[in-house]
PDB file of C-alpha atoms in Angstrom:
ATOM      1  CA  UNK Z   1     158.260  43.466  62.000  1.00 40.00           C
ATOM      2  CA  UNK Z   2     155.254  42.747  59.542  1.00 41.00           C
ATOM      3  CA  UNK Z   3     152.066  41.799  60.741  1.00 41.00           C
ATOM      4  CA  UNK Z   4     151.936  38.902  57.908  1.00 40.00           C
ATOM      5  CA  UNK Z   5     154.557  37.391  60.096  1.00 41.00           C
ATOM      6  CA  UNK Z   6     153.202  37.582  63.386  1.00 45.00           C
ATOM      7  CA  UNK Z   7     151.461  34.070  63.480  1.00 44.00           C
ATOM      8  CA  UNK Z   8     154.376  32.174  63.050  1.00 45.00           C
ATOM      9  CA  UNK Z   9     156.318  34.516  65.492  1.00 45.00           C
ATOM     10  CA  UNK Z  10     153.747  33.569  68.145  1.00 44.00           C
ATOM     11  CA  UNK Z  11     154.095  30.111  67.768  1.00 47.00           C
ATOM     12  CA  UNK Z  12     157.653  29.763  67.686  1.00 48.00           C
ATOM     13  CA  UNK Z  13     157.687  32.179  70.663  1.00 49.00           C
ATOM     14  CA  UNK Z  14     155.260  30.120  72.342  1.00 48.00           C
ATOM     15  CA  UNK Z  15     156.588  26.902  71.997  1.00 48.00           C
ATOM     16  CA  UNK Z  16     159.830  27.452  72.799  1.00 45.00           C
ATOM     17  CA  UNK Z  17     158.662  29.081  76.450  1.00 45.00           C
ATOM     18  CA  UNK Z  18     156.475  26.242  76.941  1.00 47.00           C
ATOM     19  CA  UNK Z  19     159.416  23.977  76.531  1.00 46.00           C
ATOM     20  CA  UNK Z  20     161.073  25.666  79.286  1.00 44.00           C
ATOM     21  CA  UNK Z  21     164.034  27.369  76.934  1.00 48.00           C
ATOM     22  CA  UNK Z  22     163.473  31.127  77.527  1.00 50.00           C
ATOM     23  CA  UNK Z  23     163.509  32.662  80.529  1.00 55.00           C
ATOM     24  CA  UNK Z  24     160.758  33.708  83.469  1.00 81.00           C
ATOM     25  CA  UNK Z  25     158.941  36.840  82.194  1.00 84.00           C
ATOM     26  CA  UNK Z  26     159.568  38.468  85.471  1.00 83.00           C
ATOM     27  CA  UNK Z  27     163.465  38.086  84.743  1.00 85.00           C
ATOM     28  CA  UNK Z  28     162.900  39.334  80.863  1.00 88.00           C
ATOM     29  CA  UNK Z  29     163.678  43.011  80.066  1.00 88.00           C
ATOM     30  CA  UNK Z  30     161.100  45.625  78.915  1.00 88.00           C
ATOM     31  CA  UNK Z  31     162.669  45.637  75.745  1.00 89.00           C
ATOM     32  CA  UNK Z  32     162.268  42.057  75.688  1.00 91.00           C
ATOM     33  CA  UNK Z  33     158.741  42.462  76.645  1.00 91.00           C
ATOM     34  CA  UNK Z  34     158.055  45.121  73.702  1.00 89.00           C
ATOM     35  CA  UNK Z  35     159.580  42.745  71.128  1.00 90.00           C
ATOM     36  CA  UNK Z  36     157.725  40.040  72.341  1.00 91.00           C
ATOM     37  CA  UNK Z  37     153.997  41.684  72.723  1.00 92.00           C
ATOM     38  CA  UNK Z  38     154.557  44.092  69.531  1.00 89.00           C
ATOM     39  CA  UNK Z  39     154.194  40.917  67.091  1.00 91.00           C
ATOM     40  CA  UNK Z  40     150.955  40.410  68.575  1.00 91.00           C
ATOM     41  CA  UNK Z  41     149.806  43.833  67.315  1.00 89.00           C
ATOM     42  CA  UNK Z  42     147.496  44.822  64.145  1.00 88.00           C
ATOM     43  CA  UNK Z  43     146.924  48.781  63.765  1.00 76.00           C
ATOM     44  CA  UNK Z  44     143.571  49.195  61.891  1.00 74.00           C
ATOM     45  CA  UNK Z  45     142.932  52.106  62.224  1.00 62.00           C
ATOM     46  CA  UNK Z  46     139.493  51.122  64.196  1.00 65.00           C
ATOM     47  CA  UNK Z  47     138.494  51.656  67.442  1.00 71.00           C
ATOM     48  CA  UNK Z  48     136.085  50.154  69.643  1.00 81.00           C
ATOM     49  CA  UNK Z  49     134.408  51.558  72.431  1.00 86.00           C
ATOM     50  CA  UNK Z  50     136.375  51.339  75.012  1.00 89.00           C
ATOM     51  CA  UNK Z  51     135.558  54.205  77.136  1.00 90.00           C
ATOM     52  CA  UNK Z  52     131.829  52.980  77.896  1.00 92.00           C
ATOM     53  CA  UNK Z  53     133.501  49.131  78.398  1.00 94.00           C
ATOM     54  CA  UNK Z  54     136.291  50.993  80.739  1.00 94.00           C
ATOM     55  CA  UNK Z  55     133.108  52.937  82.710  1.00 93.00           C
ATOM     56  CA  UNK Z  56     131.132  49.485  83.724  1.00 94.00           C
ATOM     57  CA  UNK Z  57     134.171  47.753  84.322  1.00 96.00           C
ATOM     58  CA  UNK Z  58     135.724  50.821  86.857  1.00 95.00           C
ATOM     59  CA  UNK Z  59     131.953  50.729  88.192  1.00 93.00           C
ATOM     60  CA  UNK Z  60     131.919  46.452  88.645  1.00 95.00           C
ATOM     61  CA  UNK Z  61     135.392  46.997  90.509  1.00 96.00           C
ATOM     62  CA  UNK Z  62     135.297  49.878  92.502  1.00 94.00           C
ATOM     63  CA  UNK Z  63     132.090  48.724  94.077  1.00 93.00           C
ATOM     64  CA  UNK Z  64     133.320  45.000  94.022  1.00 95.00           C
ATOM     65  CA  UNK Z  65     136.506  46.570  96.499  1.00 95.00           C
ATOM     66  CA  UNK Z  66     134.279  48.548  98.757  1.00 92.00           C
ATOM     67  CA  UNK Z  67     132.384  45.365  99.838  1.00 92.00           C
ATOM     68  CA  UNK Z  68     135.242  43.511 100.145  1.00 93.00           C
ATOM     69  CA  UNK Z  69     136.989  46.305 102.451  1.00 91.00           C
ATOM     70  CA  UNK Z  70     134.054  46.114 104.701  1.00 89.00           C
ATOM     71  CA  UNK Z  71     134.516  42.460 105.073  1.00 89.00           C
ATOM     72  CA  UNK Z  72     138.187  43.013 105.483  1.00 88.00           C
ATOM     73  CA  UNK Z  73     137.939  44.921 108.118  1.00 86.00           C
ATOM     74  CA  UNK Z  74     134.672  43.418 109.593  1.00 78.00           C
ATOM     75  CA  UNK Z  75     133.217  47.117 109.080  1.00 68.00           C
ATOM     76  CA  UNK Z  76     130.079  44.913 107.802  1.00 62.00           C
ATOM     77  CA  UNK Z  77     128.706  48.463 106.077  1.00 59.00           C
ATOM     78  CA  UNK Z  78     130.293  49.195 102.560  1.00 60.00           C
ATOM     79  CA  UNK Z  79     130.412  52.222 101.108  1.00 60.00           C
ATOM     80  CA  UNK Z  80     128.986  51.750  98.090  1.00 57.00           C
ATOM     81  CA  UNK Z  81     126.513  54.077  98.547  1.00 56.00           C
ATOM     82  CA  UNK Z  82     129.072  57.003  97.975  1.00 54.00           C
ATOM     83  CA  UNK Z  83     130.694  55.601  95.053  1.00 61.00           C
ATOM     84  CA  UNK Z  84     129.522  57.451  91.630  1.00 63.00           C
ATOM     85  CA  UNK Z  85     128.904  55.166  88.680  1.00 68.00           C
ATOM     86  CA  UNK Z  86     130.926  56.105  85.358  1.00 69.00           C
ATOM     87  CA  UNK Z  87     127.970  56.147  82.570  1.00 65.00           C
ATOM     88  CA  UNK Z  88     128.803  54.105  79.346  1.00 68.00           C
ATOM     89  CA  UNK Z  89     127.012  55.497  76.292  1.00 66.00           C
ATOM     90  CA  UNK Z  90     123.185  55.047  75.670  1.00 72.00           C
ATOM     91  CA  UNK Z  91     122.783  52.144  73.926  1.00 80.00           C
ATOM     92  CA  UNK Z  92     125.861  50.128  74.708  1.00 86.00           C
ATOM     93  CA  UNK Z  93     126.330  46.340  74.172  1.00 90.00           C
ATOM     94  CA  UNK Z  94     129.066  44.666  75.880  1.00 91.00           C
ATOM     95  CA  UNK Z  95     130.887  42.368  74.294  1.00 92.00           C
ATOM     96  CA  UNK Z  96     129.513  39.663  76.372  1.00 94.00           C
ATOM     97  CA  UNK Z  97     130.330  36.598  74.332  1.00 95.00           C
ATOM     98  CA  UNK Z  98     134.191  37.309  74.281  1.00 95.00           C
ATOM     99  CA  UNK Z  99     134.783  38.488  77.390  1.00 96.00           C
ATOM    100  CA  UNK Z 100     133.413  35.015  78.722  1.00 97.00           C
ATOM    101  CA  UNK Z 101     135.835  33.712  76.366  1.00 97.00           C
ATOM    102  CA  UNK Z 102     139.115  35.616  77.846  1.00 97.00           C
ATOM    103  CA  UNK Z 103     137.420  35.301  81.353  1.00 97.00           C
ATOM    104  CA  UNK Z 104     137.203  31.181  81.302  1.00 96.00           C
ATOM    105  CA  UNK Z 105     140.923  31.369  79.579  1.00 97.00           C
ATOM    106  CA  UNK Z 106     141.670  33.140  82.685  1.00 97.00           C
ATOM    107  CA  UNK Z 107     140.053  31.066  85.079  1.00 95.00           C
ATOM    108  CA  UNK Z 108     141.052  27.642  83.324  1.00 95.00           C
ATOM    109  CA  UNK Z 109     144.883  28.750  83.639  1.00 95.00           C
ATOM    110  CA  UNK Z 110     147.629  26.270  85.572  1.00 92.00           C
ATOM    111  CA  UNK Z 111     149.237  27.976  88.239  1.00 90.00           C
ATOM    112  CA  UNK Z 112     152.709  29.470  87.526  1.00 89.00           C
ATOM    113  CA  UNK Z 113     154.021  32.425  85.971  1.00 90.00           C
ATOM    114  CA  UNK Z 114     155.311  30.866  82.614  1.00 90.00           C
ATOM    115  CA  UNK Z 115     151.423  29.567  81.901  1.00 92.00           C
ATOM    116  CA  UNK Z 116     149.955  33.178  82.647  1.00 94.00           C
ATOM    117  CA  UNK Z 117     152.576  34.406  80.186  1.00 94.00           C
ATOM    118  CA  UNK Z 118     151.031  32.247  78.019  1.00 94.00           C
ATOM    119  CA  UNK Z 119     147.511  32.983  78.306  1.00 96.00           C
ATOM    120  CA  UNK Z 120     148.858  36.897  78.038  1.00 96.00           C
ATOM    121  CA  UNK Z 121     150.104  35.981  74.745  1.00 95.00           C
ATOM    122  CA  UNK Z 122     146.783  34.218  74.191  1.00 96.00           C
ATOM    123  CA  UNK Z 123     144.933  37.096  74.573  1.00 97.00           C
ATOM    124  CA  UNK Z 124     146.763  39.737  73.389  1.00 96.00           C
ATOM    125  CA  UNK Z 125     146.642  37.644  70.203  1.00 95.00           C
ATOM    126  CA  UNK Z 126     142.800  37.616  70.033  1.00 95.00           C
ATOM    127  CA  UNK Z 127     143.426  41.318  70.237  1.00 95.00           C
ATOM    128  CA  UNK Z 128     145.612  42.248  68.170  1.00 92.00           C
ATOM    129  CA  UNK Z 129     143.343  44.689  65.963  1.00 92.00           C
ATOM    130  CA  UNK Z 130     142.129  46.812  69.555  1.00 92.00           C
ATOM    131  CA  UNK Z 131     144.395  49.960  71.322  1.00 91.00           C
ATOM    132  CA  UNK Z 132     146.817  49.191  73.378  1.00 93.00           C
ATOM    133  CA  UNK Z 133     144.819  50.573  75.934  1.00 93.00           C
ATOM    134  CA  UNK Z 134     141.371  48.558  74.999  1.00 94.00           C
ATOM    135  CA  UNK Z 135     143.461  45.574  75.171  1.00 95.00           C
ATOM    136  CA  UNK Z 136     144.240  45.723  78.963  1.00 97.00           C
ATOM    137  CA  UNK Z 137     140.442  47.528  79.363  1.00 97.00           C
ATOM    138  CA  UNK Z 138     139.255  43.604  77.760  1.00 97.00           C
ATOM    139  CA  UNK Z 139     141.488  42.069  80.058  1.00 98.00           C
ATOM    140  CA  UNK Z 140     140.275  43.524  83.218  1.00 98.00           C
ATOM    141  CA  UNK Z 141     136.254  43.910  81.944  1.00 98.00           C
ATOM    142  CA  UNK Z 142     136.694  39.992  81.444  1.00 98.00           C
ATOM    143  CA  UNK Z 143     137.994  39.785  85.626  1.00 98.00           C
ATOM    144  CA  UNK Z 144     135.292  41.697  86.332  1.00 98.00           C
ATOM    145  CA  UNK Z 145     132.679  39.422  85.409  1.00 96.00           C
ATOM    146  CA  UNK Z 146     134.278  36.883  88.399  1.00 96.00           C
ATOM    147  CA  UNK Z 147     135.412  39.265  91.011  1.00 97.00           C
ATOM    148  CA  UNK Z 148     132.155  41.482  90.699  1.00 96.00           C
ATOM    149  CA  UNK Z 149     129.630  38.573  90.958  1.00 96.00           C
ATOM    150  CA  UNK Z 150     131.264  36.938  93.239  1.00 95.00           C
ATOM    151  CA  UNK Z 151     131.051  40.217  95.525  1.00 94.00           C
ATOM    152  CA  UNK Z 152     127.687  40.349  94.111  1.00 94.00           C
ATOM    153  CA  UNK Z 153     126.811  36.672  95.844  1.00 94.00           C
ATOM    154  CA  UNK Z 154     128.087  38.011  98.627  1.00 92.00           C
ATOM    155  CA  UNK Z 155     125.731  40.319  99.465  1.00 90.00           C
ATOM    156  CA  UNK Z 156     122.818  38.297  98.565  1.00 90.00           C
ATOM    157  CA  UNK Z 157     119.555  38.679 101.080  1.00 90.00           C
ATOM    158  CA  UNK Z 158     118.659  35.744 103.144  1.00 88.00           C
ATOM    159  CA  UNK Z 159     115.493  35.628 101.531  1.00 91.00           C
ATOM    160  CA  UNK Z 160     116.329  35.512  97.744  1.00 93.00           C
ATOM    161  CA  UNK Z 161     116.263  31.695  97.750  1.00 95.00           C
ATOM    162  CA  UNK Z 162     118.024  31.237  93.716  1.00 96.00           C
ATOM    163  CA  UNK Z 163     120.313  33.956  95.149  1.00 94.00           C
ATOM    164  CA  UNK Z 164     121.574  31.732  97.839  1.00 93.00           C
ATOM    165  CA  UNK Z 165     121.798  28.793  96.203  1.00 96.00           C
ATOM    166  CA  UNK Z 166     124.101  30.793  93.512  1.00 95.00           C
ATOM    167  CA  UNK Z 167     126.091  31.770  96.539  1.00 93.00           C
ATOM    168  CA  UNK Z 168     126.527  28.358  97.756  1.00 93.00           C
ATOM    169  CA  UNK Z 169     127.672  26.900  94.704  1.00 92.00           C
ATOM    170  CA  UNK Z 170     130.206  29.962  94.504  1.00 90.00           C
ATOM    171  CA  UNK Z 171     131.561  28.829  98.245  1.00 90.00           C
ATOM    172  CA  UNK Z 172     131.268  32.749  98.893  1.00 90.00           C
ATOM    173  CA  UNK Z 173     130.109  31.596 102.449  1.00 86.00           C
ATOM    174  CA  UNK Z 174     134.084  31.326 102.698  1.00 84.00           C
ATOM    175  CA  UNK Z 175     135.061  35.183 102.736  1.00 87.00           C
ATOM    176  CA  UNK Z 176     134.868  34.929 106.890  1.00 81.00           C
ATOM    177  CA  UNK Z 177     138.047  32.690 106.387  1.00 80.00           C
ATOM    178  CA  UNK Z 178     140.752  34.836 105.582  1.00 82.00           C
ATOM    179  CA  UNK Z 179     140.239  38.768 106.068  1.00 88.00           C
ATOM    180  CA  UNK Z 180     143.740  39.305 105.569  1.00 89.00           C
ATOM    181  CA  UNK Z 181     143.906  37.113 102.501  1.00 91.00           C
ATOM    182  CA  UNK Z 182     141.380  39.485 101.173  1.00 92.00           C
ATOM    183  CA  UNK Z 183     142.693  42.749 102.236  1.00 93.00           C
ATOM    184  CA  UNK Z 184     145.852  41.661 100.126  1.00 94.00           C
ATOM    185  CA  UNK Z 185     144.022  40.515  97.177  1.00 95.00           C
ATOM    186  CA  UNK Z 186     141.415  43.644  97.081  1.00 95.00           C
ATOM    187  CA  UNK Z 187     144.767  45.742  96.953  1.00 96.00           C
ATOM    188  CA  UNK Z 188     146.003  44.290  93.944  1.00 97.00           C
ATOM    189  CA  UNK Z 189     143.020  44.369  92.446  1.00 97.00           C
ATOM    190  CA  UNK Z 190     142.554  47.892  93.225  1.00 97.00           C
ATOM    191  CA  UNK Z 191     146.486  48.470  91.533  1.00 97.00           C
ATOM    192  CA  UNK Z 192     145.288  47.254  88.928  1.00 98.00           C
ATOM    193  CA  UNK Z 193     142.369  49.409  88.192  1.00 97.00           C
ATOM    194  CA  UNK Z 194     144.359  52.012  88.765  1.00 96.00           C
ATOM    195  CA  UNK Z 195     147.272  51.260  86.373  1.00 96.00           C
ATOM    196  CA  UNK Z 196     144.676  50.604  83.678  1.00 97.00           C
ATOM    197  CA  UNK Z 197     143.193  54.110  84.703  1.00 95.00           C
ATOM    198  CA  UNK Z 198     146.595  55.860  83.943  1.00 93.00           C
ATOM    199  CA  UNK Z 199     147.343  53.494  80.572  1.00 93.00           C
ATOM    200  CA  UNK Z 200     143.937  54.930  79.293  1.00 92.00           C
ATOM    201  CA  UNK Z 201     144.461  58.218  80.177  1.00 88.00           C
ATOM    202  CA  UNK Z 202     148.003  58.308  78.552  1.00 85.00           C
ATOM    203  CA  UNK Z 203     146.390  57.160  75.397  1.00 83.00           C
ATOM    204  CA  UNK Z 204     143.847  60.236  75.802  1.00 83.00           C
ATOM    205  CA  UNK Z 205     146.266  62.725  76.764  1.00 79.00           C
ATOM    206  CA  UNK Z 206     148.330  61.403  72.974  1.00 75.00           C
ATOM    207  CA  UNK Z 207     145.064  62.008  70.897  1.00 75.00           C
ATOM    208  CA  UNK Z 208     145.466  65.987  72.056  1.00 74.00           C
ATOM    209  CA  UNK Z 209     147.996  66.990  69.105  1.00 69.00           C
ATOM    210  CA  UNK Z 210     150.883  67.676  72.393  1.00 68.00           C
ATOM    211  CA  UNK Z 211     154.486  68.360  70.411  1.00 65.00           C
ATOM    212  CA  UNK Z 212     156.351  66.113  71.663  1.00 65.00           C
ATOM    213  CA  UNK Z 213     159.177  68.925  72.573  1.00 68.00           C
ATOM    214  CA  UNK Z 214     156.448  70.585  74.864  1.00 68.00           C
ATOM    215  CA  UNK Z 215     155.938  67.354  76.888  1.00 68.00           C
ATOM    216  CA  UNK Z 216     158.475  65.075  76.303  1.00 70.00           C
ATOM    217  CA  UNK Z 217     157.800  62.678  79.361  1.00 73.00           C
ATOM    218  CA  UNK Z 218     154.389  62.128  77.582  1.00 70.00           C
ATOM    219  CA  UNK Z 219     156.330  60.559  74.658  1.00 70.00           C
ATOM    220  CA  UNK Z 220     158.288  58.528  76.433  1.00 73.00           C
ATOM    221  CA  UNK Z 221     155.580  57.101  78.303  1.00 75.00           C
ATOM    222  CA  UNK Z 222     153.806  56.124  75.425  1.00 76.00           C
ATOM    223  CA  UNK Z 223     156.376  54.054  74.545  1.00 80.00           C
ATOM    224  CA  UNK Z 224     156.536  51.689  77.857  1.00 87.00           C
ATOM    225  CA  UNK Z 225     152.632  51.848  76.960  1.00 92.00           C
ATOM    226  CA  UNK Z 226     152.778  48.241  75.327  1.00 93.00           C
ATOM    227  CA  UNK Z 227     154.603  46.821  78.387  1.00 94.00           C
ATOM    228  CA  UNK Z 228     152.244  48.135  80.993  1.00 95.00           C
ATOM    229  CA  UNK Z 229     149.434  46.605  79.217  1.00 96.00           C
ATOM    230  CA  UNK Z 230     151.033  43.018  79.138  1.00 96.00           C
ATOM    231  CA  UNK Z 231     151.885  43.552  82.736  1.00 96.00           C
ATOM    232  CA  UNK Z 232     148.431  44.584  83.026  1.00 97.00           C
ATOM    233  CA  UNK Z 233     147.233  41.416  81.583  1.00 98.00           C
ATOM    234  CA  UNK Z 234     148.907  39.029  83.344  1.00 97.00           C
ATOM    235  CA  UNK Z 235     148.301  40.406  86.364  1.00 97.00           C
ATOM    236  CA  UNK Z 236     144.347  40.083  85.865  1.00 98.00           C
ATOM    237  CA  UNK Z 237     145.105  36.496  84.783  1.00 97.00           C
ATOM    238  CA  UNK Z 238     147.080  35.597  88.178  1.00 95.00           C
ATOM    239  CA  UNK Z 239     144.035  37.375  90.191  1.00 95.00           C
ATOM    240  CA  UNK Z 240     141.474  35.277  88.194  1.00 95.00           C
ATOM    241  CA  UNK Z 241     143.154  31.874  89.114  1.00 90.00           C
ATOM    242  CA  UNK Z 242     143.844  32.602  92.427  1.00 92.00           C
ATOM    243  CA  UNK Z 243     140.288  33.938  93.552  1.00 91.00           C
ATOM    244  CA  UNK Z 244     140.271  30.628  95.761  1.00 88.00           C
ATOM    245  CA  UNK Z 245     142.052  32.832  98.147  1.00 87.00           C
ATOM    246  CA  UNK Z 246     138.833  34.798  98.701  1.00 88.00           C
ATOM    247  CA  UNK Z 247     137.087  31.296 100.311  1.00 83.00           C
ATOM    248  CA  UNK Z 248     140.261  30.378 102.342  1.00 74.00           C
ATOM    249  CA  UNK Z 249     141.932  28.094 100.117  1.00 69.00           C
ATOM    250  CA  UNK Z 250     145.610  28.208  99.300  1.00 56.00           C
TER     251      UNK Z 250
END
């Protein structure tokens, strides 16, 4: 399918699955899936850096999951402390502006799984013109931001007054609530990280000239790549609109 038609493909799409007529995404197909997230897709040619975006991001969440293990289990002492950071490059500027653009999409989302679909679509949409790979790094850099300062505010000394009042405003004084709530949702989040992990490293292992008649699993991985990204997505969106949990709401 051309890429000159992809714009009206995404609104048809789109409107008909807001008007209830297709079905659930969790009852579509991968094939489905593929047909439906491939018009979203430009190939440039371009590549931003992703690698330096995917090392802060694995550095916000691993740390992020650590904390909220200790207060899972009521350990009270993290283990941050043995966590290695991933360095990004010397130099390296976020994209800060649009990843609190995809992060309040996320956030701002209705409930339900036909609206997260949505804002997948969204997303993948604004981009189209980035790896398959860089698309779900985005995706879960833009989580980040949330689920790392709200960890952050946790942690916050009694003494750091603007610190505090951040905290409060963030209802992290909640996280006592619901250790089991959190235990759930710090899984998922870590499942996450880890299937972006693998979708990156897929991409990397397909830049290194393999035939595919030496490694043919590689190849077919590659192409359930596009799926796993939209999964990916969506999955980040659901955690973003549900980090209420965290505080003890439902």
């Amino acid at each position: 399918m051309s890429s000159s038609m992809a714009p009206a493909s995404i609104a048809s799409n789109l409107s008909t699955y807001s008007q209830g007529k297709t079905l659930s995404p969790l009852a579509w197909s991968d094939d489905k899936i593929l047909e439906t997230v491939y018009i979203t897709h430009v190939h440039t040619g371009e590549r931003y850096d992703v690698e330096s975006l995917f090392s802060l991001t694995s550095n916000i969440l691993r740390r992020s999951t650590a904390i909220a293990d200790s207060v899972a289990s009521k350990t009270g002492t993290p283990t941050v402390g043995l966590i290695e950071d991933k360095v990004p490059l010397s130099g390296y500027e976020p994209p800060f502006r649009k990843l609190k653009q995809i992060s309040s999409q996320m956030m701002s989302t209705p409930l339900g799984e036909h609206h997260a679909h949505l804002t997948t679509m969204s997303i993948l949409e604004q981009l189209k013109s980035h790896t398959w790979d860089g698309k779900a790094i985005f995706a879960l850099a833009a989580f980040s931001l949330e689920y790392g300062n709200f960890w952050h505010l946790v942690q916050t000394p009694s003494g750091d007054s603007l610190g505090r009042s951040l905290a409060t405003m963030n209802r992290v004084h909640g996280v006592e609530k619901n250790r089991q709530a959190i235990a759930d949702y710090n899984s998922l989040v870590k499942n996450l990280l880890f299937a972006v992990e693998c979708i990156t490293e897929l991409e990397r292992l397909s830049t290194k000239g393999y035939d595919n008649k030496d490694v043919p699993a590689l190849s077919d991985a590659m192409q359930e790549i596009p799926v796993a990204v939209y999964w990916a997505i969506i999955t980040a969106i659901i955690c973003a609109n549900h980090l209420d949990l965290l505080v003890g709401d439902s």
